[in-house]
Coordinates of C-alpha atoms in Angstrom, one line a residue:
M171 CA -47.0 18.0 151.1
L172 CA -48.0 21.0 152.5
V173 CA -46.0 22.2 155.9
L174 CA -47.8 25.1 157.9
D175 CA -45.6 24.4 160.8
G176 CA -42.0 25.8 161.6
E177 CA -40.4 22.9 163.5
L178 CA -41.1 20.1 160.3
A179 CA -40.3 23.3 158.4
H180 CA -37.0 23.3 160.1
Q181 CA -36.4 19.5 159.8
V182 CA -37.2 19.4 156.1
L183 CA -34.3 22.6 155.4
T184 CA -31.5 21.6 157.8
R185 CA -31.8 17.5 156.5
P186 CA -30.3 17.4 153.3
E187 CA -29.7 13.5 153.7
F188 CA -33.5 13.3 152.8
Y189 CA -33.9 16.0 150.5
A190 CA -32.1 17.1 147.5
E191 CA -30.4 20.4 147.9
E192 CA -31.6 23.2 146.2
S193 CA -30.2 26.3 145.3
A194 CA -32.1 28.9 143.4
F195 CA -29.5 31.5 141.8
F196 CA -26.2 28.8 142.1
R197 CA -27.3 26.3 139.4
T198 CA -27.6 26.0 135.8
R199 CA -29.6 24.5 133.1
E200 CA -26.6 21.0 133.5
H201 CA -26.3 21.9 137.6
A202 CA -29.2 22.2 139.1
P203 CA -28.1 22.8 141.6
L204 CA -24.2 23.4 141.3
P205 CA -22.1 21.5 143.9
F206 CA -21.9 22.6 147.7
D207 CA -18.4 23.3 147.8
E208 CA -18.7 25.1 144.4
R209 CA -21.3 27.0 145.8
R210 CA -19.9 27.8 149.2
W211 CA -16.7 29.6 147.1
L212 CA -19.1 31.5 145.1
T213 CA -21.0 32.6 148.4
G214 CA -17.5 33.6 149.9
Q215 CA -16.5 35.7 146.8
L216 CA -20.2 37.5 146.7
V217 CA -20.5 38.3 150.2
S218 CA -17.4 40.4 150.3
L219 CA -18.0 41.9 146.7
V220 CA -21.5 42.9 148.0
N221 CA -20.2 44.3 151.2
N222 CA -16.9 46.6 149.8
R223 CA -18.6 47.2 146.2
R224 CA -22.0 49.0 146.7
D225 CA -22.7 52.2 145.4
D226 CA -23.5 55.2 147.9
A227 CA -27.0 54.6 148.5
S228 CA -27.9 58.6 148.1
Q229 CA -26.1 58.9 144.7
A230 CA -27.9 55.5 143.5
I231 CA -31.5 57.2 145.0
L232 CA -30.9 60.0 143.2
R233 CA -29.9 58.3 139.4
S234 CA -32.8 56.5 139.9
W235 CA -35.1 58.6 141.1
G236 CA -33.5 62.5 140.0
E237 CA -34.8 65.5 141.5
F238 CA -38.8 64.7 141.4
G239 CA -41.2 62.5 139.5
V240 CA -43.7 59.4 140.0
A241 CA -42.3 56.1 141.6
R242 CA -44.2 52.8 140.2
T243 CA -44.2 50.1 142.2
Q244 CA -43.4 46.9 140.9
E245 CA -40.3 48.5 139.3
W246 CA -38.9 51.4 141.1
G247 CA -37.2 48.9 143.8
V248 CA -35.5 46.8 141.3
L249 CA -34.1 50.0 139.5
A250 CA -32.9 51.1 142.8
M251 CA -31.2 48.3 143.4
R252 CA -29.6 48.2 140.1
E253 CA -27.8 51.6 140.5
L254 CA -26.6 50.7 143.9
F255 CA -25.2 47.6 143.2
R256 CA -23.8 48.7 139.8
A257 CA -20.0 48.6 140.1
C258 CA -20.7 45.8 142.0
L259 CA -21.9 43.4 139.2
T260 CA -19.9 45.4 136.1
G261 CA -16.8 47.5 137.9
P262 CA -16.0 50.2 135.7
G263 CA -18.5 48.9 133.2
D264 CA -18.7 47.3 129.8
P265 CA -21.2 48.4 127.3
I266 CA -22.2 44.8 126.0
I267 CA -22.8 43.1 129.4
D268 CA -24.0 46.9 131.0
S269 CA -27.1 46.6 127.8
T270 CA -27.6 42.8 128.4
I271 CA -28.4 43.2 131.9
D272 CA -30.3 46.7 131.9
R273 CA -33.0 44.4 128.8
F274 CA -32.5 41.1 131.5
V275 CA -34.0 43.9 134.3
R276 CA -36.5 45.2 132.4
F277 CA -37.9 42.7 130.6
R278 CA -37.5 39.5 132.5
T279 CA -36.8 40.6 136.4
I280 CA -39.7 43.3 136.2
R281 CA -42.0 42.4 133.2
R282 CA -42.4 38.9 133.9
D283 CA -40.9 38.0 137.5
V284 CA -42.2 41.2 139.7
R285 CA -45.2 42.0 137.8
G286 CA -46.3 38.2 136.5
K287 CA -46.7 38.9 132.7
W288 CA -47.0 35.4 130.9
G289 CA -44.3 34.4 128.1
Q290 CA -40.9 34.2 127.5
A291 CA -38.5 34.0 125.0
P292 CA -37.8 30.9 122.8
S293 CA -35.6 28.9 124.7
G294 CA -33.3 28.8 121.7
F295 CA -33.0 32.7 121.8
R296 CA -32.0 32.2 125.8
E297 CA -29.8 29.8 125.3
R298 CA -27.9 32.1 121.8
Q299 CA -28.2 35.6 124.5
H300 CA -26.5 33.3 127.4
R301 CA -23.6 32.1 125.6
R302 CA -23.1 35.6 123.9
L303 CA -22.7 36.9 127.1
G304 CA -20.8 33.6 128.7
E305 CA -18.2 34.1 126.1
R306 CA -18.0 38.0 126.6
I307 CA -17.2 37.4 130.5
S308 CA -14.7 35.0 129.6
M309 CA -13.0 37.4 127.2
I310 CA -12.7 39.9 129.5
G311 CA -11.1 37.9 132.3
E312 CA -10.3 37.4 136.2
S313 CA -8.8 40.7 137.0
R314 CA -11.6 42.7 137.9
N315 CA -13.1 43.3 140.9
D316 CA -17.0 42.9 140.3
L317 CA -19.4 39.9 139.3
I318 CA -17.6 39.8 135.8
G319 CA -14.4 38.6 137.4
I320 CA -16.0 36.2 140.2
I321 CA -17.6 34.3 137.4
S322 CA -14.4 34.6 135.3
S323 CA -11.9 33.2 137.8
F324 CA -14.9 30.3 138.8
D325 CA -12.6 27.1 138.4
Y326 CA -15.6 24.9 137.5
P327 CA -16.4 23.5 133.9
L328 CA -19.1 25.3 132.7
K329 CA -20.0 25.9 128.9
P330 CA -20.4 29.5 127.5
E331 CA -24.0 29.7 128.4
E332 CA -24.3 28.2 131.5
V333 CA -21.4 30.8 132.4
G334 CA -23.7 33.4 130.9
E335 CA -27.0 32.0 132.7
L336 CA -25.0 31.9 136.2
F337 CA -23.9 35.6 135.5
L338 CA -27.7 36.4 135.6
R339 CA -29.2 34.1 137.6
I340 CA -26.6 35.8 140.6
T341 CA -27.6 39.4 138.9
Q342 CA -31.5 38.1 139.7
S343 CA -30.5 37.5 143.4
I344 CA -29.3 40.7 144.0
L345 CA -31.7 42.6 142.7
A346 CA -35.0 41.4 142.5
F347 CA -35.7 40.2 146.2
P348 CA -34.5 42.9 148.0
G349 CA -36.0 45.6 145.4
T350 CA -39.5 44.0 145.9
A351 CA -38.9 44.1 149.5
L352 CA -37.9 47.6 149.6
E353 CA -41.0 48.5 147.9
T354 CA -43.2 47.0 150.6
I355 CA -41.7 48.4 153.6
L356 CA -41.4 51.7 152.0
A357 CA -45.4 51.3 151.2
L358 CA -45.7 50.3 155.0
T359 CA -44.4 53.2 156.2
Q360 CA -46.5 55.8 154.1
R361 CA -49.5 53.9 155.2
G362 CA -48.5 54.4 159.0
A363 CA -48.0 51.3 159.7
T364 CA -44.7 51.8 161.2
C365 CA -42.9 54.3 164.1
Q366 CA -41.5 57.4 163.0
G367 CA -37.8 57.7 162.4
S368 CA -35.5 55.9 160.5
I369 CA -36.4 52.2 159.2
G370 CA -33.6 50.0 160.8
R371 CA -33.4 46.2 160.8
A372 CA -36.4 45.7 162.8
E373 CA -38.4 47.4 160.3
I374 CA -37.1 45.2 157.8
M375 CA -37.2 41.4 159.5
E376 CA -41.0 42.5 160.5
T377 CA -41.6 43.5 156.8
L378 CA -40.0 39.9 155.7
R379 CA -42.3 38.2 158.1
L380 CA -45.6 39.9 157.2
F381 CA -44.7 39.7 153.2
P382 CA -42.0 37.5 152.9
T383 CA -40.6 37.9 149.2
S384 CA -39.7 33.8 148.8
W385 CA -43.3 33.2 150.6
R386 CA -43.0 29.6 149.9
L387 CA -39.9 27.1 149.4
V388 CA -39.9 23.5 147.7
R389 CA -38.3 20.4 148.1
V390 CA -38.2 16.9 146.5
A391 CA -37.5 13.7 148.7
V392 CA -34.7 11.8 147.7
K393 CA -35.7 8.3 149.8
D394 CA -38.7 7.7 152.0
H395 CA -38.9 8.7 155.8
R396 CA -41.3 10.0 158.2
L397 CA -41.5 13.7 159.1
G398 CA -43.2 14.0 162.4
E399 CA -46.2 12.1 162.3
F400 CA -46.6 12.0 158.2
R401 CA -44.7 9.7 156.1
V402 CA -42.4 11.1 153.1
K403 CA -42.1 9.2 150.2
A404 CA -39.0 9.6 148.0
G405 CA -39.8 11.9 145.2
Q406 CA -42.5 14.0 146.6
E407 CA -42.3 17.2 147.1
V408 CA -42.8 18.8 150.0
I409 CA -44.0 22.9 149.8
I410 CA -43.0 25.1 152.7
A411 CA -45.7 27.3 153.5
T412 CA -43.2 30.2 154.5
S413 CA -46.1 33.1 154.3
V414 CA -48.3 30.7 156.9
I415 CA -45.6 30.0 159.3
H416 CA -44.5 33.4 159.5
R417 CA -48.1 34.2 160.7
S418 CA -48.3 31.4 163.8
S419 CA -50.1 32.2 166.7
Q420 CA -48.0 30.1 168.5
A421 CA -44.7 32.1 167.6
Y422 CA -45.9 35.5 167.5
V423 CA -48.3 37.8 169.9
A424 CA -50.8 39.9 167.8
E425 CA -49.4 37.7 164.6
N426 CA -51.2 40.0 162.0
D427 CA -50.2 43.6 163.2
F428 CA -46.6 44.9 162.1
N429 CA -44.9 45.3 165.3
P430 CA -41.0 45.8 164.5
D431 CA -40.6 45.8 168.4
R432 CA -40.6 42.2 168.6
F433 CA -37.2 42.3 166.5
R434 CA -35.7 44.5 169.0
D435 CA -34.4 41.3 170.3
R436 CA -31.9 39.5 167.6
N437 CA -32.4 36.1 168.8
L438 CA -36.2 35.8 166.9
E439 CA -34.8 36.2 163.7
R440 CA -33.1 32.4 164.6
S441 CA -36.5 31.2 165.3
K442 CA -37.6 28.5 163.6
F443 CA -40.9 30.6 162.4
F444 CA -38.4 33.1 161.1
I445 CA -37.3 31.7 157.9
P446 CA -37.6 34.3 154.8
F447 CA -33.9 33.6 153.9
G448 CA -34.3 29.8 154.0
R449 CA -32.2 27.7 156.3
G450 CA -29.4 25.3 156.4
R451 CA -27.0 24.9 153.7
G452 CA -29.6 26.5 151.2
M453 CA -29.8 29.2 153.3
C454 CA -29.5 32.8 150.9
P455 CA -26.4 33.6 151.0
G456 CA -26.8 37.4 150.8
R457 CA -29.1 38.0 153.9
E458 CA -27.0 40.2 155.8
A459 CA -25.6 42.3 152.5
G460 CA -29.2 42.6 151.2
T461 CA -30.4 43.4 154.6
A462 CA -27.8 46.6 155.2
A463 CA -28.7 47.6 151.2
M464 CA -32.0 47.8 151.9
I465 CA -31.5 49.6 155.2
E466 CA -29.1 52.0 153.3
I467 CA -31.7 52.7 150.7
M468 CA -34.5 53.5 153.0
G469 CA -32.3 56.1 154.8
A470 CA -31.5 57.8 151.5
I471 CA -35.1 58.3 150.7
T472 CA -36.5 59.1 153.8
S473 CA -33.1 61.6 154.4
N474 CA -33.5 63.5 151.2
Y475 CA -37.3 63.3 149.7
V476 CA -40.5 63.8 150.4
L477 CA -42.9 61.3 149.3
G478 CA -46.8 61.6 148.2
P479 CA -49.3 58.8 149.2
H480 CA -49.4 55.6 147.0
V481 CA -52.4 57.0 144.7
R482 CA -53.9 55.8 141.4
P483 CA -53.9 51.8 141.8
I484 CA -52.8 50.7 138.0
G485 CA -52.3 46.8 139.1
D486 CA -53.0 43.7 141.8
P487 CA -50.5 41.9 144.0
Y488 CA -48.9 39.4 142.5
V489 CA -47.2 36.0 143.6
R490 CA -45.3 33.1 141.5
A491 CA -42.0 33.4 142.7
L492 CA -41.9 36.5 144.6
M493 CA -44.5 37.7 146.7
V494 CA -45.2 41.3 145.1
M495 CA -47.2 44.4 146.4
E496 CA -49.8 46.0 144.3
R497 CA -49.0 48.0 141.5
N498 CA -49.7 51.7 142.0
E499 CA -47.4 54.9 141.8
F500 CA -46.4 58.2 144.0
S501 CA -45.3 61.2 143.6
Y502 CA -41.7 62.1 145.2
A503 CA -39.5 65.7 145.6
R504 CA -35.8 66.3 146.9
K505 CA -35.6 68.3 149.7
T506 CA -34.3 71.3 149.5
V507 CA -31.6 72.7 151.8

């Protein structure tokens, strides 16, 4: 069943008695997802961590870009988030875990999930990689103010390979979704779609309305029930078309226009026709930290760099788990004082 109405989508997302709970990142191969209380504990720990352990955005983008060069979409946003959250993930740094994250970002996040290159490592290889990572995390211990410390102190029986898998799933959530959204808002800015001046929360929300990174949400019914005038059977998949709901003429004036002013009123973020982060118990736990991170990086870019136009298209937009803009590149140079 495909849901195109915000009211019906809200019912699906907020009625756990009728739908199996989902979590894209708080899950492992044997726990899909982890129990609610454990997810709630992880959420509290992660929100505190990412709010307090982000690096300085200007330094993060300088490490990622340098003084001048060429940035490629379907890449640079994720790498910028990697620098912004480097200390958040591994604190003072562990060479083995850092290199594992870098390989994961390059070959899984960017190559497969952002650019859509099919094919992945055999499951046996991934399981061995997860096990080695999980064993390394457990060996380092709990006395760390980073994601390693959170996973090490997580009081739930997980196998070493599940520990490593959970660490990488959370890493993916911190880097991939805000990273790809960051590229879209910068592209819209360069194309003159936004007003002049700083990029703030309203611009981010309007970008996520028009181009939600999670362009669809899927839930599975656990019992027969009625959804509006429709009958849903147990086991049936219900697909919520986020991107269609976000462009509803019922909820938005000039629904296809980029107009950040509509989000100057924060109440619109609570509309049933605005669900880029989901809704209910499965709502994205990092939505506020991710929004703040994008604002910080955009501020660092516009304050410190002169950007060239997007040129030389080298790839198409891509839609699978993420909605990603077309692959191209643009030049940049650091401003002189």
